[in-house]
Amino acid sequence: MKFQLSEDQQGIADGLKQMLKGLVTDESLKALAKEGAWFHERAWQTLAEAEMLGLAIPEAHGGAGFGMLELCLLLEQVGRTVAPIPALETLVSTALPIAQFGTDAQRARFLPGIAKGELMLTAALVDGGTRDPRSPAATAVRDGAGFKVTGTFTNVAYVAQAARVLLAAKTDVGVLVCLVDPKAAGVAVDTQRGTNTQPLSRLTLEGVSVAADDVLGTEQTGASVLDFAIQRTLVGMAALQYGVAREALIMTARYASERKQFGMPIGMFQAVKQRLADAYIDVGCMEVTMLQAAFKLDAERDAAADILTAKFWAAEGGQRVLFAAQHVHGGMGFDRDYPLFRYFLTGKHLEFTLGGANETVERLGALLAAS
């Protein structure tokens, strides 16, 4: 079977590559770091003006009506530039569940603003009380027409920019998925720092009131809503990691062609060739497994095993590629004036978020054994 992007998809990929490569430069990232900022506002606004933030948002709400596969093309380019923008959090983890399970009023309230770049949302999928994001430890109890939620969530990105945080809590009859205002009474926000130095937050909720119109689905359908959000987030992370690893490999191949030792480029030495060849195979596996998972999600086919396979390759293959890149670069790889260190740290962050390689392969094994 030959898999090939359509003409539209290739056009989207080429346009995004040109756009982000021109904006998210090494110099612009150094300037952000100097300011202590972690949001490339110009890149986000440019994507909005080019109507790329609405790729997977329904046309009725200002989007283009494409699917997960097109979003993965965007995320790949975000990974290739290690752009600090909330593409995964806003466009995948929250906009897609709202588009799928939200009421007409919820879709009208959130989706047009996201497509225009005027509204950012984020998701809190790492519950501090459990290793399994599908079994929340946070609790929710009925409070009139709404709920009161109590729990702790860690590693939440872009809380400062987000108008709402998607999170899940267990109830007496099921799972509640809701959109919480991070500035609401009862929400405490503590600072954390990611492996890649990204500012993250720990949210502690103590009886936080959630109105009925901030609930996605019902208590009975909440588990499905949460699973939908997690599945797409995992595939989105695989797309980001594929972009990170691919660009690191390109950077390393270029370095091995230019750096000379004993009168010849180091890329001429057999050991370096083998290391880069293995990395090339890993990157290819990351791409194929990620695209297959995205394709199956768009086709509404059972993609559970494909998603875990893509996450496994993103974690295992990604770390091998990035270690090889560091190894071939030698001391240059750790120099903060050289861009490779951002790719290594971003790759490590993505490798472990929502489960590393061992944890993912255990879940895949359990899934296959149960089927």
mmCIF file of C-alpha atoms in Angstrom:
data_model
loop_
_atom_site.group_PDB
_atom_site.id
_atom_site.type_symbol
_atom_site.label_atom_id
_atom_site.label_comp_id
_atom_site.label_asym_id
_atom_site.label_seq_id
_atom_site.Cartn_x
_atom_site.Cartn_y
_atom_site.Cartn_z
ATOM 1 C CA MET A 1 0.000 0.000 0.000
ATOM 2 C CA LYS A 2 1.393 3.391 -0.963
ATOM 3 C CA PHE A 3 0.701 6.232 1.429
ATOM 4 C CA GLN A 4 0.953 9.689 -0.074
ATOM 5 C CA LEU A 5 -0.253 13.112 1.022
ATOM 6 C CA SER A 6 -2.962 14.660 -1.162
ATOM 7 C CA GLU A 7 -2.213 17.835 -3.100
ATOM 8 C CA ASP A 8 -4.016 19.908 -0.426
ATOM 9 C CA GLN A 9 -2.127 18.216 2.403
ATOM 10 C CA GLN A 10 1.227 18.706 0.687
ATOM 11 C CA GLY A 11 0.374 22.371 0.132
ATOM 12 C CA ILE A 12 -0.472 22.770 3.825
ATOM 13 C CA ALA A 13 2.781 21.076 4.863
ATOM 14 C CA ASP A 14 4.906 23.199 2.504
ATOM 15 C CA GLY A 15 3.192 26.442 3.555
ATOM 16 C CA LEU A 16 3.599 25.692 7.258
ATOM 17 C CA LYS A 17 7.240 24.780 6.803
ATOM 18 C CA GLN A 18 8.009 28.058 5.060
ATOM 19 C CA MET A 19 5.998 30.105 7.537
ATOM 20 C CA LEU A 20 7.443 28.719 10.769
ATOM 21 C CA LYS A 21 10.997 28.342 9.489
ATOM 22 C CA GLY A 22 11.041 32.038 8.625
ATOM 23 C CA LEU A 23 9.606 33.153 11.971
ATOM 24 C CA VAL A 24 10.838 30.762 14.639
ATOM 25 C CA THR A 25 14.549 31.264 14.147
ATOM 26 C CA ASP A 26 17.410 30.545 16.532
ATOM 27 C CA GLU A 27 17.708 34.297 17.104
ATOM 28 C CA SER A 28 14.002 34.717 17.939
ATOM 29 C CA LEU A 29 14.150 31.825 20.428
ATOM 30 C CA LYS A 30 17.244 33.288 22.069
ATOM 31 C CA ALA A 31 15.432 36.640 22.368
ATOM 32 C CA LEU A 32 12.426 34.945 24.025
ATOM 33 C CA ALA A 33 14.719 33.122 26.451
ATOM 34 C CA LYS A 34 16.414 36.404 27.313
ATOM 35 C CA GLU A 35 13.006 37.893 28.166
ATOM 36 C CA GLY A 36 12.104 34.810 30.194
ATOM 37 C CA ALA A 37 9.089 34.233 27.918
ATOM 38 C CA TRP A 38 7.744 30.939 26.566
ATOM 39 C CA PHE A 39 5.218 31.962 23.934
ATOM 40 C CA HIS A 40 6.114 32.912 20.350
ATOM 41 C CA GLU A 41 3.195 35.293 19.882
ATOM 42 C CA ARG A 42 4.223 36.373 16.391
ATOM 43 C CA ALA A 43 4.264 32.765 15.159
ATOM 44 C CA TRP A 44 0.837 32.119 16.726
ATOM 45 C CA GLN A 45 -0.705 35.229 15.170
ATOM 46 C CA THR A 46 0.827 34.474 11.773
ATOM 47 C CA LEU A 47 -0.668 30.979 11.864
ATOM 48 C CA ALA A 48 -4.019 32.537 12.758
ATOM 49 C CA GLU A 49 -3.850 35.057 9.887
ATOM 50 C CA ALA A 50 -2.972 32.227 7.499
ATOM 51 C CA GLU A 51 -6.066 30.349 8.822
ATOM 52 C CA MET A 52 -3.889 27.440 10.002
ATOM 53 C CA LEU A 53 -5.168 27.422 13.591
ATOM 54 C CA GLY A 54 -8.590 26.421 12.282
ATOM 55 C CA LEU A 55 -7.372 23.483 10.187
ATOM 56 C CA ALA A 56 -9.454 20.907 12.097
ATOM 57 C CA ILE A 57 -12.214 23.210 13.315
ATOM 58 C CA PRO A 58 -15.564 22.739 11.524
ATOM 59 C CA GLU A 59 -16.264 25.194 8.703
ATOM 60 C CA ALA A 60 -19.449 26.312 10.466
ATOM 61 C CA HIS A 61 -17.258 27.738 13.245
ATOM 62 C CA GLY A 62 -14.637 29.476 11.141
ATOM 63 C CA GLY A 63 -12.318 26.551 10.447
ATOM 64 C CA ALA A 64 -11.268 24.570 7.387
ATOM 65 C CA GLY A 65 -12.920 21.296 8.421
ATOM 66 C CA PHE A 66 -9.853 19.077 7.962
ATOM 67 C CA GLY A 67 -8.855 16.381 10.455
ATOM 68 C CA MET A 68 -6.160 14.922 12.678
ATOM 69 C CA LEU A 69 -3.807 14.164 9.814
ATOM 70 C CA GLU A 70 -3.637 17.820 8.763
ATOM 71 C CA LEU A 71 -3.108 18.841 12.385
ATOM 72 C CA CYS A 72 -0.184 16.418 12.520
ATOM 73 C CA LEU A 73 1.370 18.206 9.533
ATOM 74 C CA LEU A 74 1.168 21.428 11.530
ATOM 75 C CA LEU A 75 2.576 19.798 14.681
ATOM 76 C CA GLU A 76 5.455 18.281 12.718
ATOM 77 C CA GLN A 77 6.541 21.772 11.700
ATOM 78 C CA VAL A 78 6.080 23.046 15.265
ATOM 79 C CA GLY A 79 8.422 20.235 16.347
ATOM 80 C CA ARG A 80 10.949 20.991 13.600
ATOM 81 C CA THR A 81 11.247 24.568 14.831
ATOM 82 C CA VAL A 82 10.673 23.723 18.544
ATOM 83 C CA ALA A 83 8.236 26.652 18.450
ATOM 84 C CA PRO A 84 6.900 27.551 21.919
ATOM 85 C CA ILE A 85 3.219 27.805 20.978
ATOM 86 C CA PRO A 86 0.196 25.943 22.426
ATOM 87 C CA ALA A 87 -0.643 24.056 19.226
ATOM 88 C CA LEU A 88 -1.000 20.674 20.949
ATOM 89 C CA GLU A 89 -2.831 22.015 23.989
ATOM 90 C CA THR A 90 -5.291 24.322 22.219
ATOM 91 C CA LEU A 91 -5.819 22.796 18.766
ATOM 92 C CA VAL A 92 -5.697 19.104 19.696
ATOM 93 C CA SER A 93 -6.337 18.419 23.393
ATOM 94 C CA THR A 94 -9.218 20.871 23.798
ATOM 95 C CA ALA A 95 -10.574 22.143 20.449
ATOM 96 C CA LEU A 96 -11.126 18.649 19.050
ATOM 97 C CA PRO A 97 -13.178 17.382 22.059
ATOM 98 C CA ILE A 98 -15.230 20.599 22.017
ATOM 99 C CA ALA A 99 -15.896 20.185 18.283
ATOM 100 C CA GLN A 100 -16.875 16.534 18.771
ATOM 101 C CA PHE A 101 -18.794 16.571 22.081
ATOM 102 C CA GLY A 102 -19.618 20.207 22.763
ATOM 103 C CA THR A 103 -23.111 21.648 22.558
ATOM 104 C CA ASP A 104 -23.908 24.157 19.821
ATOM 105 C CA ALA A 105 -23.486 26.922 22.382
ATOM 106 C CA GLN A 106 -20.085 25.600 23.528
ATOM 107 C CA ARG A 107 -18.835 25.292 19.957
ATOM 108 C CA ALA A 108 -19.989 28.838 19.178
ATOM 109 C CA ARG A 109 -18.375 30.120 22.386
ATOM 110 C CA PHE A 110 -14.917 28.616 21.906
ATOM 111 C CA LEU A 111 -14.142 27.443 18.370
ATOM 112 C CA PRO A 112 -14.316 30.696 16.328
ATOM 113 C CA GLY A 113 -12.007 32.426 18.830
ATOM 114 C CA ILE A 114 -9.490 29.572 18.608
ATOM 115 C CA ALA A 115 -9.503 29.679 14.803
ATOM 116 C CA LYS A 116 -8.828 33.430 14.885
ATOM 117 C CA GLY A 117 -6.002 33.096 17.413
ATOM 118 C CA GLU A 118 -7.961 35.181 19.939
ATOM 119 C CA LEU A 119 -8.602 32.392 22.436
ATOM 120 C CA MET A 120 -6.226 29.822 23.909
ATOM 121 C CA LEU A 121 -7.163 26.772 25.946
ATOM 122 C CA THR A 122 -5.090 24.065 27.558
ATOM 123 C CA ALA A 123 -5.554 20.610 29.046
ATOM 124 C CA ALA A 124 -4.578 19.042 32.376
ATOM 125 C CA LEU A 125 -4.231 15.359 31.515
ATOM 126 C CA VAL A 126 -1.648 14.473 34.179
ATOM 127 C CA ASP A 127 -3.640 13.843 37.343
ATOM 128 C CA GLY A 128 -1.377 14.053 40.385
ATOM 129 C CA GLY A 129 -3.137 11.102 42.048
ATOM 130 C CA THR A 130 -2.866 8.443 39.337
ATOM 131 C CA ARG A 131 -0.518 7.098 36.650
ATOM 132 C CA ASP A 132 -3.410 6.277 34.312
ATOM 133 C CA PRO A 133 -4.854 9.443 32.736
ATOM 134 C CA ARG A 134 -8.051 7.519 31.907
ATOM 135 C CA SER A 135 -8.781 6.862 35.595
ATOM 136 C CA PRO A 136 -8.846 10.279 37.261
ATOM 137 C CA ALA A 137 -8.212 10.560 40.992
ATOM 138 C CA ALA A 138 -9.782 14.037 41.107
ATOM 139 C CA THR A 139 -13.410 14.016 42.250
ATOM 140 C CA ALA A 140 -16.531 15.926 41.274
ATOM 141 C CA VAL A 141 -19.797 16.167 43.181
ATOM 142 C CA ARG A 142 -23.109 17.586 42.113
ATOM 143 C CA ASP A 143 -23.788 21.213 43.076
ATOM 144 C CA GLY A 144 -27.160 22.248 41.725
ATOM 145 C CA ALA A 145 -26.987 22.176 37.922
ATOM 146 C CA GLY A 146 -23.189 22.191 38.018
ATOM 147 C CA PHE A 147 -20.399 20.459 39.930
ATOM 148 C CA LYS A 148 -17.689 21.102 42.487
ATOM 149 C CA VAL A 149 -14.291 19.648 41.546
ATOM 150 C CA THR A 150 -11.388 18.757 43.856
ATOM 151 C CA GLY A 151 -8.021 17.407 42.741
ATOM 152 C CA THR A 152 -4.428 18.095 41.727
ATOM 153 C CA PHE A 153 -3.051 18.246 38.197
ATOM 154 C CA THR A 154 0.611 18.630 37.231
ATOM 155 C CA ASN A 155 2.649 19.643 34.179
ATOM 156 C CA VAL A 156 -0.070 21.896 32.780
ATOM 157 C CA ALA A 157 1.302 24.095 29.990
ATOM 158 C CA TYR A 158 0.291 27.636 28.989
ATOM 159 C CA VAL A 159 -1.965 28.233 31.991
ATOM 160 C CA ALA A 160 -1.104 31.961 31.941
ATOM 161 C CA GLN A 161 -2.505 32.302 28.407
ATOM 162 C CA ALA A 162 -5.440 29.884 28.718
ATOM 163 C CA ALA A 163 -9.032 30.973 29.279
ATOM 164 C CA ARG A 164 -10.069 27.428 30.240
ATOM 165 C CA VAL A 165 -8.367 24.174 31.255
ATOM 166 C CA LEU A 166 -9.863 20.869 30.146
ATOM 167 C CA LEU A 167 -9.655 18.294 32.937
ATOM 168 C CA ALA A 168 -11.414 15.173 34.167
ATOM 169 C CA ALA A 169 -12.734 14.030 37.552
ATOM 170 C CA LYS A 170 -14.578 10.935 38.719
ATOM 171 C CA THR A 171 -18.134 11.131 39.991
ATOM 172 C CA ASP A 172 -20.482 8.629 41.654
ATOM 173 C CA VAL A 173 -21.784 7.540 38.268
ATOM 174 C CA GLY A 174 -18.907 8.076 35.842
ATOM 175 C CA VAL A 175 -16.388 10.650 34.643
ATOM 176 C CA LEU A 176 -16.842 14.381 34.333
ATOM 177 C CA VAL A 177 -14.873 16.256 31.647
ATOM 178 C CA CYS A 178 -15.077 19.991 32.099
ATOM 179 C CA LEU A 179 -13.525 23.322 31.190
ATOM 180 C CA VAL A 180 -12.264 25.118 34.301
ATOM 181 C CA ASP A 181 -11.329 28.785 34.533
ATOM 182 C CA PRO A 182 -7.767 28.768 35.959
ATOM 183 C CA LYS A 183 -8.546 32.070 37.701
ATOM 184 C CA ALA A 184 -11.684 30.743 39.404
ATOM 185 C CA ALA A 185 -12.044 30.789 43.187
ATOM 186 C CA GLY A 186 -10.512 27.638 44.699
ATOM 187 C CA VAL A 187 -7.848 27.141 42.011
ATOM 188 C CA ALA A 188 -4.239 27.406 43.244
ATOM 189 C CA VAL A 189 -1.534 27.650 40.578
ATOM 190 C CA ASP A 190 2.043 26.674 41.499
ATOM 191 C CA THR A 191 5.032 26.991 39.212
ATOM 192 C CA GLN A 192 6.778 23.934 37.816
ATOM 193 C CA ARG A 193 9.555 23.547 35.235
ATOM 194 C CA GLY A 194 9.618 20.973 32.432
ATOM 195 C CA THR A 195 12.605 18.891 31.329
ATOM 196 C CA ASN A 196 12.939 21.319 28.428
ATOM 197 C CA THR A 197 12.893 24.280 30.896
ATOM 198 C CA GLN A 198 9.314 25.146 29.818
ATOM 199 C CA PRO A 199 7.261 26.894 32.527
ATOM 200 C CA LEU A 200 4.521 24.509 33.643
ATOM 201 C CA SER A 201 1.908 24.671 36.388
ATOM 202 C CA ARG A 202 0.495 22.487 39.122
ATOM 203 C CA LEU A 203 -3.194 23.158 39.610
ATOM 204 C CA THR A 204 -4.770 22.374 42.962
ATOM 205 C CA LEU A 205 -8.561 22.553 42.959
ATOM 206 C CA GLU A 206 -10.516 22.722 46.223
ATOM 207 C CA GLY A 207 -14.251 22.520 45.602
ATOM 208 C CA VAL A 208 -14.044 24.613 42.430
ATOM 209 C CA SER A 209 -17.445 25.409 40.974
ATOM 210 C CA VAL A 210 -18.001 24.303 37.383
ATOM 211 C CA ALA A 211 -21.145 25.556 35.655
ATOM 212 C CA ALA A 212 -23.260 23.162 33.618
ATOM 213 C CA ASP A 213 -22.350 24.948 30.392
ATOM 214 C CA ASP A 214 -18.646 24.230 31.049
ATOM 215 C CA VAL A 215 -19.203 20.441 31.075
ATOM 216 C CA LEU A 216 -18.429 18.418 27.934
ATOM 217 C CA GLY A 217 -20.861 15.539 27.458
ATOM 218 C CA THR A 218 -22.357 13.922 30.534
ATOM 219 C CA GLU A 219 -21.138 11.855 33.479
ATOM 220 C CA GLN A 220 -22.196 8.772 31.531
ATOM 221 C CA THR A 221 -20.250 9.755 28.376
ATOM 222 C CA GLY A 222 -17.322 11.452 30.132
ATOM 223 C CA ALA A 223 -15.024 8.417 29.862
ATOM 224 C CA SER A 224 -15.458 8.477 26.066
ATOM 225 C CA VAL A 225 -14.777 12.230 25.942
ATOM 226 C CA LEU A 226 -11.610 11.776 28.009
ATOM 227 C CA ASP A 227 -10.426 8.845 25.887
ATOM 228 C CA PHE A 228 -11.040 10.907 22.729
ATOM 229 C CA ALA A 229 -8.902 13.757 24.098
ATOM 230 C CA ILE A 230 -6.087 11.450 25.271
ATOM 231 C CA GLN A 231 -5.932 9.489 22.010
ATOM 232 C CA ARG A 232 -5.563 12.621 19.911
ATOM 233 C CA THR A 233 -3.099 14.185 22.334
ATOM 234 C CA LEU A 234 -0.870 11.097 22.119
ATOM 235 C CA VAL A 235 -0.891 11.197 18.314
ATOM 236 C CA GLY A 236 -0.222 14.942 18.401
ATOM 237 C CA MET A 237 2.756 14.333 20.687
ATOM 238 C CA ALA A 238 4.046 11.697 18.263
ATOM 239 C CA ALA A 239 3.823 14.270 15.442
ATOM 240 C CA LEU A 240 5.712 16.845 17.511
ATOM 241 C CA GLN A 241 8.403 14.306 18.406
ATOM 242 C CA TYR A 242 8.709 13.239 14.764
ATOM 243 C CA GLY A 243 9.366 16.868 13.790
ATOM 244 C CA VAL A 244 11.913 17.284 16.595
ATOM 245 C CA ALA A 245 13.796 14.095 15.665
ATOM 246 C CA ARG A 246 13.697 14.766 11.926
ATOM 247 C CA GLU A 247 15.170 18.244 12.260
ATOM 248 C CA ALA A 248 17.823 17.033 14.723
ATOM 249 C CA LEU A 249 18.842 14.348 12.225
ATOM 250 C CA ILE A 250 19.052 16.880 9.372
ATOM 251 C CA MET A 251 21.152 19.161 11.578
ATOM 252 C CA THR A 252 23.439 16.256 12.479
ATOM 253 C CA ALA A 253 23.880 15.073 8.886
ATOM 254 C CA ARG A 254 24.854 18.625 7.916
ATOM 255 C CA TYR A 255 27.328 18.829 10.798
ATOM 256 C CA ALA A 256 28.869 15.446 9.918
ATOM 257 C CA SER A 257 29.362 16.657 6.342
ATOM 258 C CA GLU A 258 31.143 19.848 7.417
ATOM 259 C CA ARG A 259 33.123 18.858 10.529
ATOM 260 C CA LYS A 260 36.495 17.406 9.546
ATOM 261 C CA GLN A 261 38.830 15.073 11.428
ATOM 262 C CA PHE A 262 42.010 13.540 10.032
ATOM 263 C CA GLY A 263 41.481 15.564 6.847
ATOM 264 C CA MET A 264 37.997 14.302 5.990
ATOM 265 C CA PRO A 265 34.378 14.958 7.066
ATOM 266 C CA ILE A 266 33.460 12.849 10.114
ATOM 267 C CA GLY A 267 30.459 11.587 8.164
ATOM 268 C CA MET A 268 32.906 9.524 6.084
ATOM 269 C CA PHE A 269 33.755 7.325 9.073
ATOM 270 C CA GLN A 270 31.863 4.044 9.187
ATOM 271 C CA ALA A 271 30.792 4.324 12.829
ATOM 272 C CA VAL A 272 29.219 7.755 12.192
ATOM 273 C CA LYS A 273 27.504 6.506 9.026
ATOM 274 C CA GLN A 274 26.000 3.560 10.892
ATOM 275 C CA ARG A 275 24.772 5.755 13.744
ATOM 276 C CA LEU A 276 23.068 8.154 11.334
ATOM 277 C CA ALA A 277 21.638 5.311 9.240
ATOM 278 C CA ASP A 278 20.028 3.818 12.370
ATOM 279 C CA ALA A 279 18.642 7.255 13.244
ATOM 280 C CA TYR A 280 17.220 7.602 9.722
ATOM 281 C CA ILE A 281 15.382 4.275 10.134
ATOM 282 C CA ASP A 282 14.020 5.387 13.518
ATOM 283 C CA VAL A 283 12.725 8.655 12.037
ATOM 284 C CA GLY A 284 11.048 6.728 9.215
ATOM 285 C CA CYS A 285 9.308 4.428 11.722
ATOM 286 C CA MET A 286 8.169 7.433 13.755
ATOM 287 C CA GLU A 287 6.626 9.020 10.658
ATOM 288 C CA VAL A 288 4.822 5.928 9.408
ATOM 289 C CA THR A 289 3.345 4.919 12.771
ATOM 290 C CA MET A 290 2.225 8.494 13.531
ATOM 291 C CA LEU A 291 0.547 8.973 10.135
ATOM 292 C CA GLN A 292 -1.182 5.601 10.354
ATOM 293 C CA ALA A 293 -2.647 6.432 13.761
ATOM 294 C CA ALA A 294 -3.833 9.850 12.521
ATOM 295 C CA PHE A 295 -5.319 8.301 9.366
ATOM 296 C CA LYS A 296 -7.260 5.710 11.368
ATOM 297 C CA LEU A 297 -8.606 8.355 13.757
ATOM 298 C CA ASP A 298 -9.852 10.431 10.816
ATOM 299 C CA ALA A 299 -11.395 7.304 9.264
ATOM 300 C CA GLU A 300 -13.122 6.584 12.625
ATOM 301 C CA ARG A 301 -11.526 3.138 12.784
ATOM 302 C CA ASP A 302 -10.243 1.439 15.923
ATOM 303 C CA ALA A 303 -6.833 3.075 16.382
ATOM 304 C CA ALA A 304 -6.031 2.156 19.996
ATOM 305 C CA ALA A 305 -3.094 -0.151 19.144
ATOM 306 C CA ASP A 306 -1.828 2.182 16.402
ATOM 307 C CA ILE A 307 -1.808 5.144 18.814
ATOM 308 C CA LEU A 308 0.218 3.258 21.426
ATOM 309 C CA THR A 309 2.583 2.055 18.683
ATOM 310 C CA ALA A 310 3.100 5.654 17.521
ATOM 311 C CA LYS A 311 3.698 6.825 21.103
ATOM 312 C CA PHE A 312 6.177 3.987 21.664
ATOM 313 C CA TRP A 313 8.181 4.926 18.556
ATOM 314 C CA ALA A 314 8.028 8.605 19.487
ATOM 315 C CA ALA A 315 9.502 7.793 22.914
ATOM 316 C CA GLU A 316 11.951 5.004 22.040
ATOM 317 C CA GLY A 317 12.949 6.018 18.505
ATOM 318 C CA GLY A 318 12.972 9.704 19.408
ATOM 319 C CA GLN A 319 15.415 9.265 22.286
ATOM 320 C CA ARG A 320 17.731 7.129 20.109
ATOM 321 C CA VAL A 321 17.785 9.770 17.361
ATOM 322 C CA LEU A 322 18.459 12.594 19.798
ATOM 323 C CA PHE A 323 21.198 10.680 21.631
ATOM 324 C CA ALA A 324 22.843 9.961 18.265
ATOM 325 C CA ALA A 325 22.614 13.657 17.352
ATOM 326 C CA GLN A 326 24.296 14.646 20.616
ATOM 327 C CA HIS A 327 26.951 11.938 20.236
ATOM 328 C CA VAL A 328 27.933 12.962 16.701
ATOM 329 C CA HIS A 329 28.015 16.643 17.633
ATOM 330 C CA GLY A 330 30.248 16.011 20.648
ATOM 331 C CA GLY A 331 30.603 19.086 22.856
ATOM 332 C CA MET A 332 28.826 21.269 20.288
ATOM 333 C CA GLY A 333 25.565 19.547 21.145
ATOM 334 C CA PHE A 334 25.607 20.959 24.661
ATOM 335 C CA ASP A 335 26.583 24.494 23.652
ATOM 336 C CA ARG A 336 23.665 26.851 24.405
ATOM 337 C CA ASP A 337 24.737 29.019 21.444
ATOM 338 C CA TYR A 338 24.052 26.059 19.126
ATOM 339 C CA PRO A 339 20.366 25.063 18.619
ATOM 340 C CA LEU A 340 20.634 21.278 19.102
ATOM 341 C CA PHE A 341 20.230 21.430 22.888
ATOM 342 C CA ARG A 342 16.612 22.658 22.455
ATOM 343 C CA TYR A 343 15.760 19.585 20.365
ATOM 344 C CA PHE A 344 17.336 17.203 22.877
ATOM 345 C CA LEU A 345 15.494 18.735 25.839
ATOM 346 C CA THR A 346 12.179 18.973 23.980
ATOM 347 C CA GLY A 347 12.552 15.352 22.906
ATOM 348 C CA LYS A 348 13.146 14.205 26.485
ATOM 349 C CA HIS A 349 10.085 16.165 27.629
ATOM 350 C CA LEU A 350 7.879 14.546 24.979
ATOM 351 C CA GLU A 351 9.387 11.101 25.600
ATOM 352 C CA PHE A 352 8.077 10.871 29.148
ATOM 353 C CA THR A 353 4.868 12.929 29.030
ATOM 354 C CA LEU A 354 1.819 10.643 29.390
ATOM 355 C CA GLY A 355 4.095 7.589 29.622
ATOM 356 C CA GLY A 356 7.574 6.639 28.424
ATOM 357 C CA ALA A 357 8.481 3.743 26.122
ATOM 358 C CA ASN A 358 8.301 0.970 28.758
ATOM 359 C CA GLU A 359 4.973 2.140 30.159
ATOM 360 C CA THR A 360 3.534 2.513 26.660
ATOM 361 C CA VAL A 361 4.628 -0.906 25.492
ATOM 362 C CA GLU A 362 3.123 -2.450 28.641
ATOM 363 C CA ARG A 363 -0.199 -0.786 27.819
ATOM 364 C CA LEU A 364 0.082 -2.006 24.225
ATOM 365 C CA GLY A 365 0.794 -5.535 25.414
ATOM 366 C CA ALA A 366 -2.195 -5.495 27.762
ATOM 367 C CA LEU A 367 -4.421 -4.187 24.958
ATOM 368 C CA LEU A 368 -3.300 -6.887 22.529
ATOM 369 C CA ALA A 369 -3.626 -9.618 25.173
ATOM 370 C CA ALA A 370 -7.178 -8.521 25.947
ATOM 371 C CA SER A 371 -8.283 -8.426 22.297
#
